[in-house]
Coordinates of C-alpha atoms in Angstrom, one line a residue:
M1 CA 24.1 7.3 26.8
A2 CA 27.2 5.6 25.5
T3 CA 26.9 2.9 22.8
E4 CA 29.1 0.2 21.5
L5 CA 30.3 2.6 18.8
D6 CA 31.8 4.8 21.6
D7 CA 34.4 2.0 22.2
Y8 CA 36.1 3.0 18.9
A9 CA 38.4 6.0 18.5
I10 CA 36.2 7.7 15.8
H11 CA 34.7 10.6 17.8
Q12 CA 34.8 14.1 16.2
I13 CA 32.8 16.1 18.8
V14 CA 32.7 16.1 22.6
E15 CA 29.6 13.9 22.7
N16 CA 28.8 10.2 22.5
M17 CA 28.0 8.7 19.1
E18 CA 24.3 9.1 19.6
L19 CA 24.5 12.9 19.2
V20 CA 25.6 15.2 16.5
E21 CA 27.2 18.6 16.4
G22 CA 24.8 21.5 17.1
R23 CA 21.9 19.0 17.7
N24 CA 20.0 20.6 14.8
P25 CA 16.8 18.6 14.5
R26 CA 17.2 18.6 10.7
W27 CA 20.6 16.8 10.9
V28 CA 20.6 13.7 8.6
D29 CA 23.0 10.9 7.6
E30 CA 21.9 9.3 4.3
L31 CA 22.6 7.0 1.5
W32 CA 20.9 6.8 -1.9
F33 CA 21.3 4.7 -5.0
H34 CA 19.7 4.4 -8.5
I35 CA 20.6 1.8 -11.1
G36 CA 19.1 1.1 -14.5
T37 CA 19.3 -1.3 -17.4
T38 CA 20.7 0.1 -20.6
D39 CA 17.7 -1.1 -22.6
G40 CA 15.5 1.2 -20.5
S41 CA 13.2 -1.5 -19.2
L42 CA 14.1 -1.3 -15.5
S43 CA 15.2 1.1 -12.8
V44 CA 15.7 0.6 -9.1
A45 CA 16.3 3.3 -6.5
G46 CA 16.8 3.2 -2.8
H47 CA 17.2 5.6 0.2
M48 CA 18.2 5.1 3.8
G49 CA 18.5 7.8 6.3
V50 CA 19.4 8.0 10.0
Y51 CA 18.2 11.1 12.0
P52 CA 20.0 11.1 15.4
P53 CA 18.0 14.0 16.9
T54 CA 14.7 12.1 16.5
A55 CA 16.2 8.6 17.1
T56 CA 14.8 7.4 13.8
M57 CA 16.1 5.5 10.8
D58 CA 14.0 5.0 7.6
A59 CA 14.5 3.3 4.3
A60 CA 12.6 3.1 1.0
A61 CA 12.9 1.5 -2.4
S62 CA 11.3 2.2 -5.7
V63 CA 11.2 0.0 -8.8
A64 CA 10.1 1.3 -12.3
Y65 CA 9.1 -1.5 -14.7
G66 CA 6.4 -2.1 -17.3
G67 CA 4.6 1.2 -16.8
K68 CA 4.4 0.9 -13.1
Q69 CA 6.3 2.2 -10.1
Y70 CA 6.4 0.0 -7.0
D71 CA 7.3 1.6 -3.7
V72 CA 8.2 0.1 -0.3
R73 CA 9.0 2.1 2.8
F74 CA 10.0 1.3 6.4
G75 CA 10.9 3.1 9.6
R76 CA 12.4 2.0 12.9
R77 CA 13.8 3.5 16.2
V78 CA 17.5 4.0 16.6
D79 CA 18.7 2.8 20.0
G80 CA 22.5 2.7 20.1
D81 CA 22.6 0.9 16.7
R82 CA 22.7 3.6 14.1
D83 CA 25.5 1.6 12.4
R84 CA 23.0 -1.2 11.7
R85 CA 21.9 -0.5 8.1
E86 CA 18.7 -2.4 8.3
V87 CA 15.2 -1.1 8.3
G88 CA 12.3 -3.5 7.9
G89 CA 13.1 -5.6 4.8
I90 CA 15.7 -3.2 3.4
S91 CA 19.4 -3.5 4.1
A92 CA 22.6 -1.9 2.8
E93 CA 25.9 -3.6 3.4
I94 CA 29.4 -2.2 2.8
V95 CA 31.1 -5.1 1.1
D96 CA 34.3 -3.2 0.3
P97 CA 34.5 0.5 1.1
F98 CA 34.3 2.7 -2.0
R99 CA 34.3 -0.4 -4.2
A100 CA 31.3 -2.6 -3.5
W101 CA 27.9 -2.3 -1.7
R102 CA 25.0 -4.7 -1.5
F103 CA 21.4 -3.5 -1.4
T104 CA 18.7 -5.9 -0.5
L105 CA 14.9 -5.7 -0.3
E106 CA 13.6 -9.0 1.2
P107 CA 10.3 -10.5 -0.1
A108 CA 7.2 -10.3 2.0
D109 CA 3.5 -11.0 1.9
G110 CA 1.6 -8.2 0.2
Q111 CA 4.7 -6.8 -1.3
A112 CA 5.0 -6.8 -5.1
V113 CA 8.8 -6.4 -5.4
S114 CA 12.1 -7.6 -3.9
F115 CA 15.7 -7.4 -5.0
D116 CA 19.3 -8.4 -4.2
L117 CA 21.8 -6.2 -5.9
E118 CA 25.5 -5.6 -5.7
F119 CA 26.8 -2.2 -6.8
R120 CA 30.5 -2.1 -7.7
S121 CA 32.6 0.9 -8.7
E122 CA 36.0 1.1 -10.3
F123 CA 35.9 4.9 -10.1
Q124 CA 37.0 7.2 -7.4
P125 CA 34.3 8.9 -5.2
M126 CA 33.4 12.3 -6.4
E127 CA 33.3 14.8 -3.4
V128 CA 31.9 18.3 -3.2
A129 CA 34.6 20.9 -3.4
T130 CA 33.0 22.6 -0.3
P131 CA 29.9 21.7 1.7
V132 CA 26.5 22.9 0.4
Q133 CA 25.9 25.8 2.8
H134 CA 23.1 28.4 2.8
R135 CA 21.7 30.7 5.4
R136 CA 18.8 33.1 5.3
D137 CA 19.1 36.6 6.7
G138 CA 22.5 35.6 8.0
R139 CA 20.9 33.5 10.8
Q140 CA 18.9 30.4 10.1
V141 CA 20.9 27.5 8.6
I142 CA 19.0 26.1 5.7
W143 CA 21.6 23.8 4.3
D144 CA 25.0 22.6 5.7
L145 CA 25.6 19.3 3.9
Y146 CA 28.6 17.2 2.8
Q147 CA 28.3 14.6 0.1
Y148 CA 30.1 12.3 -2.3
S149 CA 28.9 10.2 -5.2
Q150 CA 30.1 7.3 -7.2
V151 CA 29.2 5.8 -10.6
G152 CA 29.4 2.0 -11.1
T153 CA 27.7 -1.2 -12.3
A154 CA 25.2 -3.4 -10.7
S155 CA 24.3 -7.1 -10.9
G156 CA 21.9 -9.4 -9.1
S157 CA 18.2 -10.0 -9.4
V158 CA 14.9 -8.1 -9.1
T159 CA 11.6 -9.9 -8.5
I160 CA 8.4 -8.1 -9.6
E161 CA 5.0 -9.7 -9.1
G162 CA 6.5 -13.1 -9.1
E163 CA 8.7 -12.5 -12.2
E164 CA 12.4 -12.8 -11.4
I165 CA 14.6 -10.6 -13.6
A166 CA 18.3 -11.1 -13.8
V167 CA 20.3 -7.9 -13.7
D168 CA 23.8 -7.9 -15.2
G169 CA 25.7 -4.9 -16.4
A170 CA 23.2 -2.3 -15.2
I171 CA 24.7 1.1 -14.6
G172 CA 24.0 3.6 -11.9
A173 CA 25.1 5.9 -9.1
R174 CA 25.2 6.0 -5.3
E175 CA 25.5 8.9 -2.9
R176 CA 26.4 9.5 0.7
S177 CA 25.5 12.7 2.4
W178 CA 25.4 14.1 6.0
G179 CA 24.6 17.3 7.7
V180 CA 21.7 19.8 7.9
R181 CA 19.2 19.4 5.0
P182 CA 16.3 21.8 4.1
V183 CA 13.5 19.7 5.5
F184 CA 11.2 22.2 7.2
G185 CA 7.6 20.9 7.3
Q186 CA 8.7 18.1 9.6
V187 CA 10.0 20.3 12.4
P188 CA 7.1 22.6 13.6
H189 CA 8.0 26.1 14.8
L190 CA 11.7 25.8 13.9
G191 CA 11.5 28.9 11.9
R192 CA 9.7 30.4 8.8
P193 CA 10.5 28.0 5.9
P194 CA 11.8 29.6 2.7
S195 CA 9.4 29.7 -0.2
S196 CA 12.1 28.0 -2.3
I197 CA 15.7 26.8 -2.0
G198 CA 16.1 27.4 -5.7
S199 CA 14.3 28.0 -9.0
R200 CA 16.0 24.9 -10.4
S201 CA 18.2 22.1 -9.2
F202 CA 20.0 19.8 -11.6
W203 CA 22.1 16.9 -10.4
I204 CA 23.9 14.3 -12.6
A205 CA 26.3 11.4 -12.1
A206 CA 27.4 9.5 -15.2
T207 CA 30.1 7.5 -16.9
N208 CA 31.1 8.0 -20.5
G209 CA 34.3 6.2 -21.6
P210 CA 37.1 5.8 -19.1
R211 CA 36.0 8.5 -16.7
A212 CA 33.1 9.3 -14.5
G213 CA 31.6 12.7 -13.8
W214 CA 29.3 14.3 -11.3
G215 CA 27.8 17.8 -11.4
W216 CA 25.2 19.8 -9.4
R217 CA 23.8 23.2 -10.3
I218 CA 21.4 25.0 -8.0
E219 CA 19.8 28.3 -9.2
P220 CA 18.4 30.3 -6.2
E221 CA 15.6 32.8 -6.6
G222 CA 17.4 36.1 -7.3
D223 CA 18.5 38.7 -9.7
H224 CA 21.6 37.0 -11.0
P225 CA 20.8 33.3 -11.6
S226 CA 23.3 33.1 -14.4
A227 CA 26.2 34.2 -12.3
T228 CA 28.1 31.5 -10.5
G229 CA 28.8 31.8 -6.8
S230 CA 27.7 30.3 -3.6
L231 CA 24.4 29.5 -1.9
S232 CA 25.9 30.8 1.4
D233 CA 25.1 34.4 0.4
D234 CA 22.0 36.4 -0.6
T235 CA 23.1 37.6 -4.0
G236 CA 21.0 35.1 -6.0
R237 CA 24.1 33.5 -7.6
A238 CA 23.9 29.9 -8.8
R239 CA 25.9 27.2 -7.1
V240 CA 27.9 24.9 -9.3
D241 CA 29.9 22.0 -8.1
G242 CA 31.2 18.8 -9.6
C243 CA 34.2 16.9 -10.9
M244 CA 35.5 14.2 -13.3
V245 CA 37.5 11.3 -12.0
G246 CA 39.3 8.2 -13.3
Q247 CA 39.6 4.8 -11.6
H248 CA 40.9 4.3 -8.1
D249 CA 44.4 5.7 -7.4
E250 CA 44.4 7.3 -10.9
G251 CA 45.1 10.9 -9.9
D252 CA 43.3 14.0 -8.6
P253 CA 39.8 14.9 -9.7
L254 CA 39.3 17.5 -12.4
R255 CA 37.0 20.1 -10.8
I256 CA 34.0 21.6 -12.6
S257 CA 33.6 25.4 -12.4
G258 CA 30.5 26.0 -14.6
A259 CA 27.5 24.4 -16.2
D260 CA 25.3 25.6 -19.0
L261 CA 21.9 23.8 -19.3
D262 CA 19.7 23.4 -22.3
L263 CA 16.9 21.2 -21.2
Q264 CA 13.5 20.3 -22.7
Y265 CA 10.7 19.2 -20.5
E266 CA 7.5 17.2 -21.0
M267 CA 4.2 19.2 -21.1
D268 CA 4.0 19.2 -17.3
G269 CA 7.2 21.2 -17.2
K270 CA 8.8 18.9 -14.7
R271 CA 9.9 15.7 -16.4
L272 CA 12.9 15.8 -18.6
K273 CA 12.3 15.1 -22.3
G274 CA 15.8 15.6 -23.4
G275 CA 18.5 18.2 -23.7
S276 CA 22.2 18.9 -23.2
V277 CA 24.6 20.2 -20.6
A278 CA 28.0 21.7 -21.1
F279 CA 30.4 21.6 -18.1
L280 CA 33.4 23.9 -17.9
D281 CA 36.4 22.6 -16.0
W282 CA 39.0 24.5 -14.0
E283 CA 41.5 24.2 -16.8
G284 CA 39.2 25.9 -19.3
G285 CA 38.0 22.7 -21.1
T286 CA 34.4 22.2 -22.1
H287 CA 32.6 18.9 -21.8
G288 CA 29.3 18.6 -23.7
L289 CA 26.7 15.9 -22.9
N290 CA 23.5 15.0 -24.6
L291 CA 20.8 13.5 -22.4
K292 CA 18.1 11.0 -23.4
P293 CA 15.9 9.8 -20.5
L294 CA 15.2 6.0 -20.6
T295 CA 13.3 5.5 -17.3
T296 CA 11.8 7.7 -14.6
I297 CA 11.4 7.2 -10.9
Y298 CA 9.3 9.7 -8.9
A299 CA 11.2 10.3 -5.7
K300 CA 8.0 10.7 -3.7
G301 CA 8.0 7.0 -3.5
L302 CA 11.3 7.2 -1.6
G303 CA 9.8 9.7 0.9
Y304 CA 10.9 12.9 -0.8
G305 CA 7.8 15.0 -0.5
H306 CA 5.5 12.2 0.7
S307 CA 2.8 13.5 3.2
D308 CA 2.6 10.1 5.0
F309 CA 6.3 9.3 5.2
R310 CA 8.3 12.3 5.9
H311 CA 12.0 12.1 6.5
I312 CA 13.3 13.0 10.0
E313 CA 9.9 12.4 11.7
Y314 CA 9.8 9.6 14.3
K315 CA 8.1 6.5 12.7
D316 CA 9.0 3.3 14.6
G317 CA 7.5 0.2 13.1
V318 CA 6.1 1.9 9.9
S319 CA 5.7 -0.3 6.9
Q320 CA 4.2 0.9 3.6
T321 CA 3.8 -0.4 0.1
E322 CA 2.3 1.2 -3.0
T323 CA 1.9 0.5 -6.7
H324 CA 1.4 3.3 -9.2
D325 CA 0.3 3.2 -12.8
T326 CA 2.7 5.7 -14.4
T327 CA 0.9 5.6 -17.8
D328 CA -2.0 7.4 -16.1
V329 CA -1.6 11.2 -16.4
A330 CA -3.6 11.8 -13.1
V331 CA -1.4 9.3 -11.2
V332 CA 1.8 11.0 -12.5
A333 CA 0.4 14.4 -11.5
S334 CA -0.2 13.1 -7.9
L335 CA 3.4 11.8 -7.8
L336 CA 4.7 15.2 -8.8
D337 CA 2.6 17.0 -6.3
N338 CA 4.4 18.0 -3.1
D339 CA 1.9 18.3 -0.3
S340 CA 4.3 17.4 2.5
G341 CA 5.9 20.7 3.5
H342 CA 9.2 19.2 2.5
I343 CA 11.4 21.6 0.5
N344 CA 12.4 19.1 -2.1
P345 CA 15.6 19.4 -4.2
F346 CA 15.2 15.9 -5.6
A347 CA 11.7 15.1 -7.0
I348 CA 12.3 13.3 -10.2
E349 CA 15.1 10.8 -11.1
H350 CA 15.8 9.8 -14.7
F351 CA 18.1 7.0 -15.8
C352 CA 19.6 8.4 -19.0
E353 CA 21.5 7.5 -22.1
I354 CA 24.3 10.1 -22.4
T355 CA 26.3 10.8 -25.6
A356 CA 29.4 12.9 -26.1
G357 CA 30.6 12.8 -29.7
D358 CA 30.8 9.2 -30.8
Q359 CA 30.9 7.9 -27.2
T360 CA 27.8 6.5 -25.4
G361 CA 27.4 6.2 -21.7
Y362 CA 24.7 6.2 -19.0
G363 CA 23.9 7.9 -15.8
V364 CA 21.3 9.4 -13.4
V365 CA 19.8 12.8 -13.5
R366 CA 17.9 14.2 -10.5
L367 CA 15.7 17.3 -10.9
S368 CA 13.7 19.5 -8.5
I369 CA 10.1 20.5 -9.1

């Protein structure tokens, strides 16, 4: 049926605004953010997704502080109001497109955390050069996704177990993405899910000096993981995308054409201990970054790989809250375990100190399991 959004001249397919092209049940429209304090004491991450084929919107927030991770998740039905960015106590407001967003988690009984944060960016959005596309056997669409990211600063306050923490000058990243995502366990009988969408996924958005950068390298299972190519074929070549940008209206992005990773992991082989990445740009320049993780958020808290809160599934009225002791090895192992059937490209998020020569910056690294 037609909605109020259909009164606007914004259509791109011959359907009303409740429907999406192709009607693929794995079609998503999402936002994500992660901000951290530069002293490494606090990280806050959030996710909100709308899934038109299942008439569902969900949202989640995770806060890492004092050796604990606090998670809050909500779900609601979409009924002609997919432009209302509110789910339970979580809301996301566009204050100024590409320049300012406000992310809020309202306080509630039985909920240990709340926050009111404004994210501001002086940098251009960093778009993919081409959509992330991948098919298996030339038929089943696994991935057909467009996205852009921005790096910026955040201010506001976070309240944790009654303690209000002022946030000023925190740094982080936000992302918008839409299209078909590799979420298979949630859609029974859609097709045989792939055993993996890649042997390793490395995503980074950071600022270091007057520029911001974003890069994403995905290494599929195959015989040529060191050869750069596209996920849209079956040759096993790694996909690399990314760019470096200046401030708004400062010129075109400098595209990334290659990425060499030298990463060290903790004993579990999943969490980043440190390392470096060297990006090659289209003009032949090399940009080396050294990574030092300051805080960690386990994305299971945001619903990535969570067996009781799976993205896309219909979940009107759902409200969940959890607290995890992340100093406990067994608890961390459970947060790293993916028992949902969700093929998960983003399982661990690190807020990192990033150095290049004598310059120090900060950013977010997202890793697959």
